[in-house]
XYZ file of C-alpha atoms in Angstrom:
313
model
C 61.041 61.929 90.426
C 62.441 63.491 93.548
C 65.788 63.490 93.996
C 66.713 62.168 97.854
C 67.710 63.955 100.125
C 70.790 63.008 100.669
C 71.827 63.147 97.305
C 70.871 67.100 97.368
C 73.110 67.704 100.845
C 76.083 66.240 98.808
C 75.694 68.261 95.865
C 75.317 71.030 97.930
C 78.626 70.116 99.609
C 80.170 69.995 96.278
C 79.040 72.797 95.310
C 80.739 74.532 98.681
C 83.539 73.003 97.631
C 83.920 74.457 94.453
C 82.903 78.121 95.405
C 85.255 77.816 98.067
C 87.943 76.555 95.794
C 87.917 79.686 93.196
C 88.204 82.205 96.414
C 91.693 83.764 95.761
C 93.940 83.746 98.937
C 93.948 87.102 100.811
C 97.623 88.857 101.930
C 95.528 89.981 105.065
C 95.160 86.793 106.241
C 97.669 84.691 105.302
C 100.922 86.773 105.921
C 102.430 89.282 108.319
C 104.696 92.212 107.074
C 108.129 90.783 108.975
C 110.371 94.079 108.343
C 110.455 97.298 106.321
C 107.009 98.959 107.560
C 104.937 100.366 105.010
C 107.265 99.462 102.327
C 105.486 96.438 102.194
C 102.063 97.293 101.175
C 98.842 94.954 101.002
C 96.452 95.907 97.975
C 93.182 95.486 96.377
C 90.938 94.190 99.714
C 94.085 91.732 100.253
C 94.499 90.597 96.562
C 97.935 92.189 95.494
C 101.365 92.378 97.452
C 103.539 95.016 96.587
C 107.242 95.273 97.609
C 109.702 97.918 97.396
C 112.988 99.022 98.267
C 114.548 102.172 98.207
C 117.270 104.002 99.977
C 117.051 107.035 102.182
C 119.864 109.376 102.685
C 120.402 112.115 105.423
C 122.401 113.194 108.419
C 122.067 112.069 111.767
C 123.231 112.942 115.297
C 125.892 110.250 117.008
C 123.239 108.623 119.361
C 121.716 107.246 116.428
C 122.246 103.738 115.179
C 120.953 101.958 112.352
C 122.066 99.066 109.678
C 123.719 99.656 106.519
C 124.927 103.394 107.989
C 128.026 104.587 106.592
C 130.335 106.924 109.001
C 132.717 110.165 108.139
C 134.967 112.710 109.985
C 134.913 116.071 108.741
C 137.556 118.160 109.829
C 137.223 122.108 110.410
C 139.617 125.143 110.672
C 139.927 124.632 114.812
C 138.291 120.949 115.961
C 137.299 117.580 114.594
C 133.583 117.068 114.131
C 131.981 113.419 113.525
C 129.457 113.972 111.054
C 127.095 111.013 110.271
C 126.036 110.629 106.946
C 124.183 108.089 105.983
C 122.703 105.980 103.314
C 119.989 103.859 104.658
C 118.894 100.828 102.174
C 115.739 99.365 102.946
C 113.607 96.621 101.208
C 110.758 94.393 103.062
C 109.493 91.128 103.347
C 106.834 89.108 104.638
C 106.118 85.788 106.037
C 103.040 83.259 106.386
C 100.778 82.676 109.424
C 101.042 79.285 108.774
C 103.566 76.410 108.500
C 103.686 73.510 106.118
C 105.128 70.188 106.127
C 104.808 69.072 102.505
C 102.608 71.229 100.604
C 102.152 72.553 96.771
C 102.791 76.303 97.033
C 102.141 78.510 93.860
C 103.001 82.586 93.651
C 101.823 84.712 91.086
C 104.701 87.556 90.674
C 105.834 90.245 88.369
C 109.761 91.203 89.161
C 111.591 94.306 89.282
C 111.190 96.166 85.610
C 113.802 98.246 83.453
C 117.529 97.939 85.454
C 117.189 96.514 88.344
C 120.655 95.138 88.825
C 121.794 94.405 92.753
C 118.226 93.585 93.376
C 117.006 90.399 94.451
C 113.606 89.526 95.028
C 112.738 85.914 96.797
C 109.749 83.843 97.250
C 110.887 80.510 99.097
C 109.955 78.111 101.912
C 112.237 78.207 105.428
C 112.259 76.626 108.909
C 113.513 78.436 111.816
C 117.159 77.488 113.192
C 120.760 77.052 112.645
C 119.541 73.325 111.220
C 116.683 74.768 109.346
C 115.389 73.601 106.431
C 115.041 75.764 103.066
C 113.673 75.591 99.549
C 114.487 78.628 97.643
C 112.968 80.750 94.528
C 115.663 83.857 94.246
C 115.749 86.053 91.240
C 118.408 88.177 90.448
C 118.232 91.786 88.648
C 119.844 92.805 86.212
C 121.013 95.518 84.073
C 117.741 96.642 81.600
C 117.782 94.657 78.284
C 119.791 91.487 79.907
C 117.667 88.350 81.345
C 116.682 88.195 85.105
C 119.140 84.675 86.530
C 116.517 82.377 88.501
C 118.443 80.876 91.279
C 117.113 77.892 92.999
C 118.495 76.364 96.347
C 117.386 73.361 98.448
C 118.873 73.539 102.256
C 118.439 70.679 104.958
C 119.366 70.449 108.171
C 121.476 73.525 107.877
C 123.340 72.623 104.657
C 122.585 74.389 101.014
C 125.207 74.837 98.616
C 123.007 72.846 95.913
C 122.724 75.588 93.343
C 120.608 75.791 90.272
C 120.395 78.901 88.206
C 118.020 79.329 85.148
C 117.640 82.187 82.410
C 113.250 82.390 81.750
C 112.260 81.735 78.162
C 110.059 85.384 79.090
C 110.103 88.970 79.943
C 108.884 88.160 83.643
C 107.959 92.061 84.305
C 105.721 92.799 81.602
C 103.193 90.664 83.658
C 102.365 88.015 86.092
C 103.670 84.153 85.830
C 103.235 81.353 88.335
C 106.106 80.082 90.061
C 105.412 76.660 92.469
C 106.857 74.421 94.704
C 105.569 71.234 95.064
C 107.022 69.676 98.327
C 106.370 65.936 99.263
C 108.189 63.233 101.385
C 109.776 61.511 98.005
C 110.670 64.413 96.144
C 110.702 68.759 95.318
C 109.205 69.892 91.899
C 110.159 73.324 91.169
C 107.961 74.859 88.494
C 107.395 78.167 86.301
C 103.923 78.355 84.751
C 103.583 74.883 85.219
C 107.066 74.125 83.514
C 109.154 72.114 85.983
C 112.258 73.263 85.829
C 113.831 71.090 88.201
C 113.148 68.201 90.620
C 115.366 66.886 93.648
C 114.553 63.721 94.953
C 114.808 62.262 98.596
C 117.709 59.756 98.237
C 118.417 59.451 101.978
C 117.845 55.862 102.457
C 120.158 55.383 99.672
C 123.196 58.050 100.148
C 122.726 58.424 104.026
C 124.858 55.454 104.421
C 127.743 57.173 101.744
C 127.510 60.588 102.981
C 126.424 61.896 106.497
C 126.029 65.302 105.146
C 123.174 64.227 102.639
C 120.019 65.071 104.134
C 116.404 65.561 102.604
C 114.302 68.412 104.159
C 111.016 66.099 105.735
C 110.737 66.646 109.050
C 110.292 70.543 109.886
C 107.382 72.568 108.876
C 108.440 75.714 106.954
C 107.197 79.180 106.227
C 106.251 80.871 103.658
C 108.566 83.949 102.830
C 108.832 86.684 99.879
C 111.025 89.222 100.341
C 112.545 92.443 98.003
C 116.246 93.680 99.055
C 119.551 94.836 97.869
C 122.430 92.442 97.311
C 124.661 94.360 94.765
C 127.815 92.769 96.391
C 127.175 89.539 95.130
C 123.588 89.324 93.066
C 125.065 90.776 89.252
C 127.844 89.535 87.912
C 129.487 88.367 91.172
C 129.087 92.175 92.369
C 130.625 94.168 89.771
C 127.101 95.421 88.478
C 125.874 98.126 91.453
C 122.534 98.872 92.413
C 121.396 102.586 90.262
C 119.592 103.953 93.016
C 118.340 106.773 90.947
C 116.120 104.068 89.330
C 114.581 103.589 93.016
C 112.293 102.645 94.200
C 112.086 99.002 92.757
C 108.859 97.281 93.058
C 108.023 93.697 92.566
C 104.029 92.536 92.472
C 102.779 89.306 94.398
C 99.424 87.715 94.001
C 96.987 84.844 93.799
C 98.999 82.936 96.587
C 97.861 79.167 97.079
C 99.057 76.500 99.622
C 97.589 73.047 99.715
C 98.984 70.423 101.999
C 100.187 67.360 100.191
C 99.397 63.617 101.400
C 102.866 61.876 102.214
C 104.132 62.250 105.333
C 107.454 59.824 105.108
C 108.846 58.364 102.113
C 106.859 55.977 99.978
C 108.301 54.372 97.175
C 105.141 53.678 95.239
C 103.831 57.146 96.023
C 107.068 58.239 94.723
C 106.386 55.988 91.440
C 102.561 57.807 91.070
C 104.693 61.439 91.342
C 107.081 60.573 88.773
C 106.481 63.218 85.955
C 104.235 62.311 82.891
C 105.966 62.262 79.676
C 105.319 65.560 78.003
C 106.432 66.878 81.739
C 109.675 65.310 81.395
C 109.876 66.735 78.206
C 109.397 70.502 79.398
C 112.024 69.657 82.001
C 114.554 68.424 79.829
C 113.795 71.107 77.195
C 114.052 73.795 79.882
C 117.674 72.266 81.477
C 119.002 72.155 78.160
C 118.089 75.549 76.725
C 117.809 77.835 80.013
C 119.967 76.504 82.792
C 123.147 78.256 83.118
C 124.464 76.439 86.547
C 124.364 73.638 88.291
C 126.428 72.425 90.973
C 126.669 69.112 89.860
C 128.657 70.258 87.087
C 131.083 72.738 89.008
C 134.635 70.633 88.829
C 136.260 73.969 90.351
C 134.236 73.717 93.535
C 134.036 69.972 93.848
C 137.323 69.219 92.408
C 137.003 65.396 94.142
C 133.974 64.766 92.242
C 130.431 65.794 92.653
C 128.116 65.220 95.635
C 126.835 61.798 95.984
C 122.956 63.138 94.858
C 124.514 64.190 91.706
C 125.626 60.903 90.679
């Protein structure tokens, strides 16, 4: 028997669907290189991101100016001469053509190998502005044989400080793992290969009223960033670990990049029921929180000696 027309156009349309769904996100099109030049360089027909940092050293003349230049007088037999030496540290970073306001957004990435200590290398979501909002994948080097610290942050109208840092149960630079952000009006999933490692929940309607500075990030679009830089005053060990720049350069790998725009638009509290995790989820999470996180600033009676914030509660 024939099979109708229209039955054919919609299996054709399915069939679009799904040949347009395994079609791997290209770095051409989705992102622009923000800063470091050709340190950032797009690979494989647009398949594979690669980021580096590296330091160049020289001497320069006194009309030139640049960031993260360090400045000495040498003094000779009969005058003074300003030398300029200089150490020039430069990483890179990119940033999407395209905004989001609530999305699920998945990176494929393989970090810094061997020591790469003072290194940080970032994958997060950011609006533009002093009250921007921010949702942050940061992970920290370290010195070869000790674990990488995943550091997560959620900012909102201007205002972070809500710290979570994880060990990984892997060797993330022996290969690629997935790490995801799944953003919607009632609540932010962070996950690792599909692990959620930790979820913060839009309480506004509840804690608005107890705390003015308690807001959920919902209502600016944000950006897709990665980025590869030096932080060795703060990144290892509070500073005291400094980057080895004869390991330079330091490369990190991005690829498979995937945004897909989530439904919600404002908070729903039976949407929020349907997102709640499924039991074996909630399992992972709890079995990663107890085993791999080694901060959270709900816990930190040094920096909130009054108590924690009202979220934590």
């Amino acid at each position: 028997m024939d099979t109708p027309l229209h039955l054919l156009f919609l299996l054709f349309l399915l069939a679009s669907s799904a040949a347009l769904a395994l079609v791997s996100a290209n770095f051409y099109n989705d992102f622009d290189i923000t800063w470091g030049n050709d340190r950032a360089k797009i690979l494989d027909n647009g398949q594979q991101l690669q980021l580096t940092l590296d330091r160049f050293s020289g001497t320069i003349s006194s009309s030139f100016s640049c960031h993260h230049a360090f400045f000495f007088c040498q003094l000779t037999s009969d005058k003074l001469i300003l030398i300029f030496y200089f150490s020039l540290i430069t990483g890179c970073g990119i940033q999407s053509k395209q905004e989001y306001l609530f999305a699920k957004i998945d990176m494929q990435i393989k970090l810094v190998p061997g020591n790469s200590a003072g290194t940080v290398t970032t994958f997060y979501l950011s609006s533009q502005g002093p009250k921007h909002d921010e949702i942050d994948f940061e992970f920290l080097g370290n010195l070869s044989g000790d674990p990488y610290i995943l550091h997560t942050n959620v900012f909102a109208q201007g205002l972070g400080n809500r710290e979570q840092q994880f060990y990984l149960w892997f060797d993330p630079t022996l290969d690629f793992h997935n790490y995801s952000v799944l953003w919607t009006s009632n609540q932010i999933i962070f996950s690792v290969d599909g692990s959620p490692i930790r979820v913060f929940k839009n309480r506004e309607t509840e804690l608005g009223k107890v705390d003015s500075n308690y807001h959920y990030p919902k209502s600016q679009a944000m950006g897709v960033y990665s980025s590869l830089w030096n932080a060795d005053d703060w990144a290892t060990r509070g500073g005291l670990v400094k980057t080895d720049w004869t390991k330079a350069p330091f490369v990190a790998s991005f690829r498979n990049f995937n945004a897909a725009a989530t439904a919600t638009s404002s908070f729903d509290a039976a949407a929020a029921e349907e997102e709640a995790l499924e039991s074996n989820q909630e399992q992972r999470l709890q079995w990663v929180r107890k085993n791999y996180m080694i901060y959270d600033y709900c816990g930190d009676t040094k920096r909130f000696p009054q108590g924690p914030p009202p979220e934590c509660k």
